[in-house]
Structures are given as C-alpha cells and as structure tokens.
Short mmCIF file of C-alpha atoms in Angstrom, two decimals:
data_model
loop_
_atom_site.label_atom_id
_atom_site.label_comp_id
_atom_site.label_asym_id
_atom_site.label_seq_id
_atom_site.Cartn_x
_atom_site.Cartn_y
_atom_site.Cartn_z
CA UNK A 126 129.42 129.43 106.72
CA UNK A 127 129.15 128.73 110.22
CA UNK A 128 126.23 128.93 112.99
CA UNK A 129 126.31 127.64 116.52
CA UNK A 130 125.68 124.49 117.77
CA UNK A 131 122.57 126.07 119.53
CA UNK A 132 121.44 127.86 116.65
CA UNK A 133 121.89 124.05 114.93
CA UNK A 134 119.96 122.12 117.43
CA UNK A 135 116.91 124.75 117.34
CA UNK A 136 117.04 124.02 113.74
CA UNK A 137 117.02 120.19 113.86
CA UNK A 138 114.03 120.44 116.06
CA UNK A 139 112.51 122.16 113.89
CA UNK A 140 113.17 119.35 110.98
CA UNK A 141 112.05 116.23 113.72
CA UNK A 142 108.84 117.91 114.43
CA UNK A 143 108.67 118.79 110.47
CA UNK A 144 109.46 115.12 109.52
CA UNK A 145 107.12 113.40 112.17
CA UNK A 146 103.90 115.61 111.85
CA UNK A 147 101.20 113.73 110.63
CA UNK A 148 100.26 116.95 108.72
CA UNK A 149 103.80 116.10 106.39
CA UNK A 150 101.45 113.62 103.27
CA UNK A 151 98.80 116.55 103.58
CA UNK A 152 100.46 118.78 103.36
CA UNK A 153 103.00 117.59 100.52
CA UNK A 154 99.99 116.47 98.37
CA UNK A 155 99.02 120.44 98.59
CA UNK A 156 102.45 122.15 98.41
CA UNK A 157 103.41 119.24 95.40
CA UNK A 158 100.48 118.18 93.99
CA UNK A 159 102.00 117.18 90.41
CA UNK A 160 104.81 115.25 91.87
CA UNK A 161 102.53 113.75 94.17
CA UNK A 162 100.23 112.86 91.54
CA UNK A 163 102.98 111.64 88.93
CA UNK A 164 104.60 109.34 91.84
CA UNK A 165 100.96 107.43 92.40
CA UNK A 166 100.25 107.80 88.68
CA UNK A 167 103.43 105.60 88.09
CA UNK A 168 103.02 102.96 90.53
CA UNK A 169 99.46 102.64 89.12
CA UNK A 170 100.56 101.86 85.50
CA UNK A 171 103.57 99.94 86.62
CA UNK A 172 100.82 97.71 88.48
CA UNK A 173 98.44 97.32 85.14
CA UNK A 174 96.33 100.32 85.15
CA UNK A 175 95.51 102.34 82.33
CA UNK A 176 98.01 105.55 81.45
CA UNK A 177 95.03 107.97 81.80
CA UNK A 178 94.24 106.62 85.10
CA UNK A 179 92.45 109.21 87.32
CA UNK A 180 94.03 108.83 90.45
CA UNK A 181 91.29 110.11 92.68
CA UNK A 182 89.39 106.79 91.54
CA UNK A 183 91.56 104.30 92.99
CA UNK A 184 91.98 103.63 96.41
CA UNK A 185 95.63 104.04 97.42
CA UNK A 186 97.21 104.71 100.84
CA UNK A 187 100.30 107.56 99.76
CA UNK A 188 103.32 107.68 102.90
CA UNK A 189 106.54 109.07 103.20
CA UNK A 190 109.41 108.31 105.15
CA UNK A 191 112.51 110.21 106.46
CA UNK A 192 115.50 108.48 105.08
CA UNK A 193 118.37 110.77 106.12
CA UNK A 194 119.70 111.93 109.69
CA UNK A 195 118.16 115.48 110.97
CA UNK A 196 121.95 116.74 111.51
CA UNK A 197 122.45 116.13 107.82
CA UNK A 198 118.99 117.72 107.03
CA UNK A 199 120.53 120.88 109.09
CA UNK A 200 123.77 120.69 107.73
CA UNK A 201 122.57 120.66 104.15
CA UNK A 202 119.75 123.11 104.93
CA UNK A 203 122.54 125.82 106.22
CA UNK A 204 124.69 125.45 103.28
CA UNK A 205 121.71 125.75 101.26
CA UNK A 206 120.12 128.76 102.93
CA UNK A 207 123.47 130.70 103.47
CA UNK A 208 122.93 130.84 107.35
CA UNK A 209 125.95 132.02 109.50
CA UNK A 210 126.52 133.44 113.09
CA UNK A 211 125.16 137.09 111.80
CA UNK A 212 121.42 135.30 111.00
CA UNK A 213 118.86 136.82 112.95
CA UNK A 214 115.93 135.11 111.03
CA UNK A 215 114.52 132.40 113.23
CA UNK A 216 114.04 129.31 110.83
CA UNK A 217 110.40 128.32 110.87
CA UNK A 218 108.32 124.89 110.34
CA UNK A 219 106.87 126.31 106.88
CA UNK A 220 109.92 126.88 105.93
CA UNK A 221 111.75 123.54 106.81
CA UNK A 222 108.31 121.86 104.99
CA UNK A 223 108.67 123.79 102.19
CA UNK A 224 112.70 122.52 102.53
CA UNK A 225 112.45 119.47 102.81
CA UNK A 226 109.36 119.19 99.92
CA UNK A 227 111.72 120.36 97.34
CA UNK A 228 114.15 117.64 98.31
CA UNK A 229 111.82 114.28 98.23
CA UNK A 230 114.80 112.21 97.27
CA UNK A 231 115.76 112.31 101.12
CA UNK A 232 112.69 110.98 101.86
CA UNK A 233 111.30 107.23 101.25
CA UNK A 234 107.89 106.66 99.26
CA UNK A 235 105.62 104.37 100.06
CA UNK A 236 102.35 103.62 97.78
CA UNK A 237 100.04 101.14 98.55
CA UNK A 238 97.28 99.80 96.13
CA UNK A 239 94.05 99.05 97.55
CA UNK A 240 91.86 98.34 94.43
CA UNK A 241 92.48 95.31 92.92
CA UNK A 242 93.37 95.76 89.43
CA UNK A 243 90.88 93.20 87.96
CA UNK A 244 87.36 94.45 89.86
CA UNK A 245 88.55 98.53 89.32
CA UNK A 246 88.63 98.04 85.98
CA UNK A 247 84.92 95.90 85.66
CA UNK A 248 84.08 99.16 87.11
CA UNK A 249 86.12 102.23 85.55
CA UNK A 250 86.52 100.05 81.96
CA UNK A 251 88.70 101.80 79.36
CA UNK A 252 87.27 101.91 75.68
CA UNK A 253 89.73 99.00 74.81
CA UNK A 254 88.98 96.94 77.87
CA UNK A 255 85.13 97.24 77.08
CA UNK A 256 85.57 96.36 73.53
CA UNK A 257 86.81 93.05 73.71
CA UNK A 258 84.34 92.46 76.37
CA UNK A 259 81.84 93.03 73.82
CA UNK A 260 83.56 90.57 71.34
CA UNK A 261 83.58 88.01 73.93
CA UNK A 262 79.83 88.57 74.99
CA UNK A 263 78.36 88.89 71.60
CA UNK A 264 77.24 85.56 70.06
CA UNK A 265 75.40 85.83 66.80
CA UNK A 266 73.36 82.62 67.83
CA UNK A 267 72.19 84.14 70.83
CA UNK A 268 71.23 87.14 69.68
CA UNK A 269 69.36 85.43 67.14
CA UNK A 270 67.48 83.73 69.65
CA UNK A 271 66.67 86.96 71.96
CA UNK A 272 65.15 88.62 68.22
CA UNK A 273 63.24 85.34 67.63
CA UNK A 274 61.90 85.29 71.84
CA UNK A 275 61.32 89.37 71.78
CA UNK A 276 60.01 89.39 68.68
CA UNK A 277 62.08 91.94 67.07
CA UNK A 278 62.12 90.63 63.57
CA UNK A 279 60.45 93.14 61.32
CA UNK A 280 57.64 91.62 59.35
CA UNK A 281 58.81 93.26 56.49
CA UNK A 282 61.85 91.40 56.48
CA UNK A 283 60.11 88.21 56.56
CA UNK A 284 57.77 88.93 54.11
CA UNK A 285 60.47 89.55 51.56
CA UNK A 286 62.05 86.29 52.53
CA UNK A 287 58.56 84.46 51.98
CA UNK A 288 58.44 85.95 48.51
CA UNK A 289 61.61 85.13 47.80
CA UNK A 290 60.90 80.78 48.37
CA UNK A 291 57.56 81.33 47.00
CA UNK A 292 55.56 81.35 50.02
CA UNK A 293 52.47 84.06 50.01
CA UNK A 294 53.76 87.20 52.27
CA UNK A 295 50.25 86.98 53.91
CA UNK A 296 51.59 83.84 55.60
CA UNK A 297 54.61 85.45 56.51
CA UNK A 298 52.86 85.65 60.38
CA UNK A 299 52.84 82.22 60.57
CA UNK A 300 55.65 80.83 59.19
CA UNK A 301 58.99 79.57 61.22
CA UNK A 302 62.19 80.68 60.06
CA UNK A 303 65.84 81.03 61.04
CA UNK A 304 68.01 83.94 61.36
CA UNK A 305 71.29 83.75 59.55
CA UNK A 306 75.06 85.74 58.89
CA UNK A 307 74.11 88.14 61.90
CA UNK A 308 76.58 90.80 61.70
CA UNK A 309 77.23 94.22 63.70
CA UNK A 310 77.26 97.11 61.24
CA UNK A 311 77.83 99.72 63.49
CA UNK A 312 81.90 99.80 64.97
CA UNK A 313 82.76 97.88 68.38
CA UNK A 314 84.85 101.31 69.05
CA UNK A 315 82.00 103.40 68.75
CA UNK A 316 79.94 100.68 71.08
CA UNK A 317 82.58 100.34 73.64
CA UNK A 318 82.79 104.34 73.84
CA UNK A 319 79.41 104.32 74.83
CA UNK A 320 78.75 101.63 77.38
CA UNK A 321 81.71 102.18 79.15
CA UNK A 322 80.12 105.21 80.30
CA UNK A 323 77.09 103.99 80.75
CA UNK A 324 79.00 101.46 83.02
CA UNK A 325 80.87 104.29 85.12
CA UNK A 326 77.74 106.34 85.11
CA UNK A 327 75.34 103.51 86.14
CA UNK A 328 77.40 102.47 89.21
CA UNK A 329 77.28 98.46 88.44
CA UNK A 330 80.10 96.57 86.28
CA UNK A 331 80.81 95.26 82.61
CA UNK A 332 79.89 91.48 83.22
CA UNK A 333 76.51 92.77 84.69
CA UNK A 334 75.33 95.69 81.94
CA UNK A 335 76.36 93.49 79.42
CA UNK A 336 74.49 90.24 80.35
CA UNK A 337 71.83 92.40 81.16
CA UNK A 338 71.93 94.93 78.09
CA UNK A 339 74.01 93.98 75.04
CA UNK A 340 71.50 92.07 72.86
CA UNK A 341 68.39 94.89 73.63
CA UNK A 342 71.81 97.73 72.93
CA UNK A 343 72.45 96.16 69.94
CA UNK A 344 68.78 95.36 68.49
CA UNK A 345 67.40 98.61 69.07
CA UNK A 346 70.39 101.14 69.02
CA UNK A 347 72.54 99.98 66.40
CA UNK A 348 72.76 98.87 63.06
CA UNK A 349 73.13 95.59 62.04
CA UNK A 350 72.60 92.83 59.05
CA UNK A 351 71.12 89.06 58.85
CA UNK A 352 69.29 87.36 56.74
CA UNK A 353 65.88 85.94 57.31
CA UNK A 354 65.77 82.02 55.77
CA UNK A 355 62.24 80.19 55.52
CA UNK A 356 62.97 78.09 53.18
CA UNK A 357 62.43 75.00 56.03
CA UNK A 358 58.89 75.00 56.26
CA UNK A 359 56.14 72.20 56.97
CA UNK A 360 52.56 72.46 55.04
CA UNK A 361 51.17 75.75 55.65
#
C-alpha cells in the first residue's frame, strides 16, 4: 500500500504534534485508564507498597516518552490503517492519539514516587502493618500502670481478691495491690481492623493514635484478663 510523500509528511505532523502535546498523560490516563492504573500500581508494589494500594493516595508524577522515529510511527500507522493513494480521509489528531495509545510499547514510561514509603504507610496503615504496631506498643506493665493511675480497676475485682488472702472486702478501698498476667482477650486482627481506620479517618498517624489511644482502646473497648494480687500488704 502506498501514499505520497505529501500525504506522509501531513501525517507525521500530525504524530509530532500528537507526541509533544502536553494534553498526551491526560489524555492517556482517560482513553487507558486500567493500563494506566496497572503501570503505577506495579511500580508501587515493586517499591514496598501494599497490593491493594489505591493509587489516587500516593503522590506520583506519571510521564511518557516517545521512543520511536515519527516516519516509523507513519510507516507503521499506514500499514496498519490500510491507507493508499485512493484515501480521501484526512487522518486526524484523535485518531493518531487513539493510535498511538493502543501501542504504549513505542513509548517510554516514566513513574516517579513522591511519598516516601515509610511516612505513607504511618498514614494509610494496612491491617497487617497496624497489627504489629500494636504488638510493639502494647506493654502489659504499662498498661497496668495507666489502670492503677486512671483508676479503672473495678472494685469488684479487688474485693474478690481481698477475700481471697483474707482481708475484709470493706477494706478493699484502701488496700495496695498489683496487677498481674494482663492479657488481650479480644484478637489483634480485629483491633488492627479498627484503628487503622480510625487512623485514615482521623487524619494523624499510627505512632501518634497509638501513644495517645491504645491503653484507654484497650481498657474500655475490649476485653481483656489479669489478675488482681494483694497479698503484699502492710497493717491495715
């Protein structure tokens, strides 16, 4: 199939002013959006990020680059298309776009991540990512101490534990005592789930909402088992 060399330079104009608009990533993100999203969805998880990544939640610059001559572009295009001397149809810019959209691998891909990995995900924390957080933050001790300093011990409980070392459970105000074998009932899973939205919702990061809210979380939301030992005690 042949067309003439006029017909074949009004063509590669078409393809330079196609290939150097700065309408070509706009418009490719609309015309492809899956591809588009698949490409940055890749170079996310090949850079640590989790598989269900949302895209639109991490900064990212998305450019592409024209990697093969325009007199190939026309050459291929014509082939392609089925144009000869007898075409009549004047080849527009929509149609070279659409073109050369359907043939990304002539064109180089550039993605560039702006978030860094380590503050996005303090952030946008995945169930998994928030769980062992809330291994690492939990200490039994400490949240022993925040029960002791809130006073969130139920009387009840130390009443029973008076009773137990023969000490009146009318004393049971005044005595000292010591919390022991603290242990989370309810599963870290289930926790994580939770504050991890709280997290995205709250617009502030894991470090901060759990230093802030973990021991009050886990005291009044959750369930949980210790043991209440007064068995230390100076002359009432």
């Amino acid at each position: 199939m042949n067309i003439s060399q006029v017909d074949k330079e009004a063509i590669q104009g078409v393809f330079e002013d196609v290939l150097k608009s700065d309408e070509l990533v706009p418009h490719f993100k609309i015309a492809q959006p899956d591809i588009y999203e698949g490409m940055v969805k890749e170079a996310l998880t090949s850079s640590g990020f989790p598989s269900d990544v949302d895209i639109k939640l991490v900064s990212h610059d998305f450019k592409l680059f024209n990697r093969k001559d325009e007199g190939e572009w026309v050459e291929q295009y014509v082939i392609e298309q089925g144009l000869d001397e007898e075409s009549t149809t004047e080849v527009g810019h929509d149609d070279v776009e659409n073109y050369v959209f359907d043939h990304i691998e002539n064109l180089n891909v550039q993605i560039t991540i702006k978030d860094e990995l380590s503050e996005w995900i303090e952030r946008n924390p995945t169930i998994e990512y928030m769980g062992k957080e809330i291994e690492s933050h939990f200490n039994p001790i400490e949240m022993a101490s925040f029960m002791k300093r809130n006073k969130y011990t139920a009387l009840q409980e130390k009443e029973k534990a008076c009773i137990e070392v023969g000490i009146p459970k009318e004393e049971a105000k005044k005595v000292d005592y010591e919390i022991k074998n603290m242990r989370i009932k309810t599963s870290i899973e289930a926790l994580a789930e939770i504050y991890a939205d709280e997290v995205k919702n709250s617009n502030t990061t894991v470090q901060v909402y759990l230093d802030n809210n973990l021991y009050e979380n886990l005291v009044t939301e959750v369930d949980y088992e210790l043991e209440i030992d007064v068995s230390e005690q100076e002359e009432l």
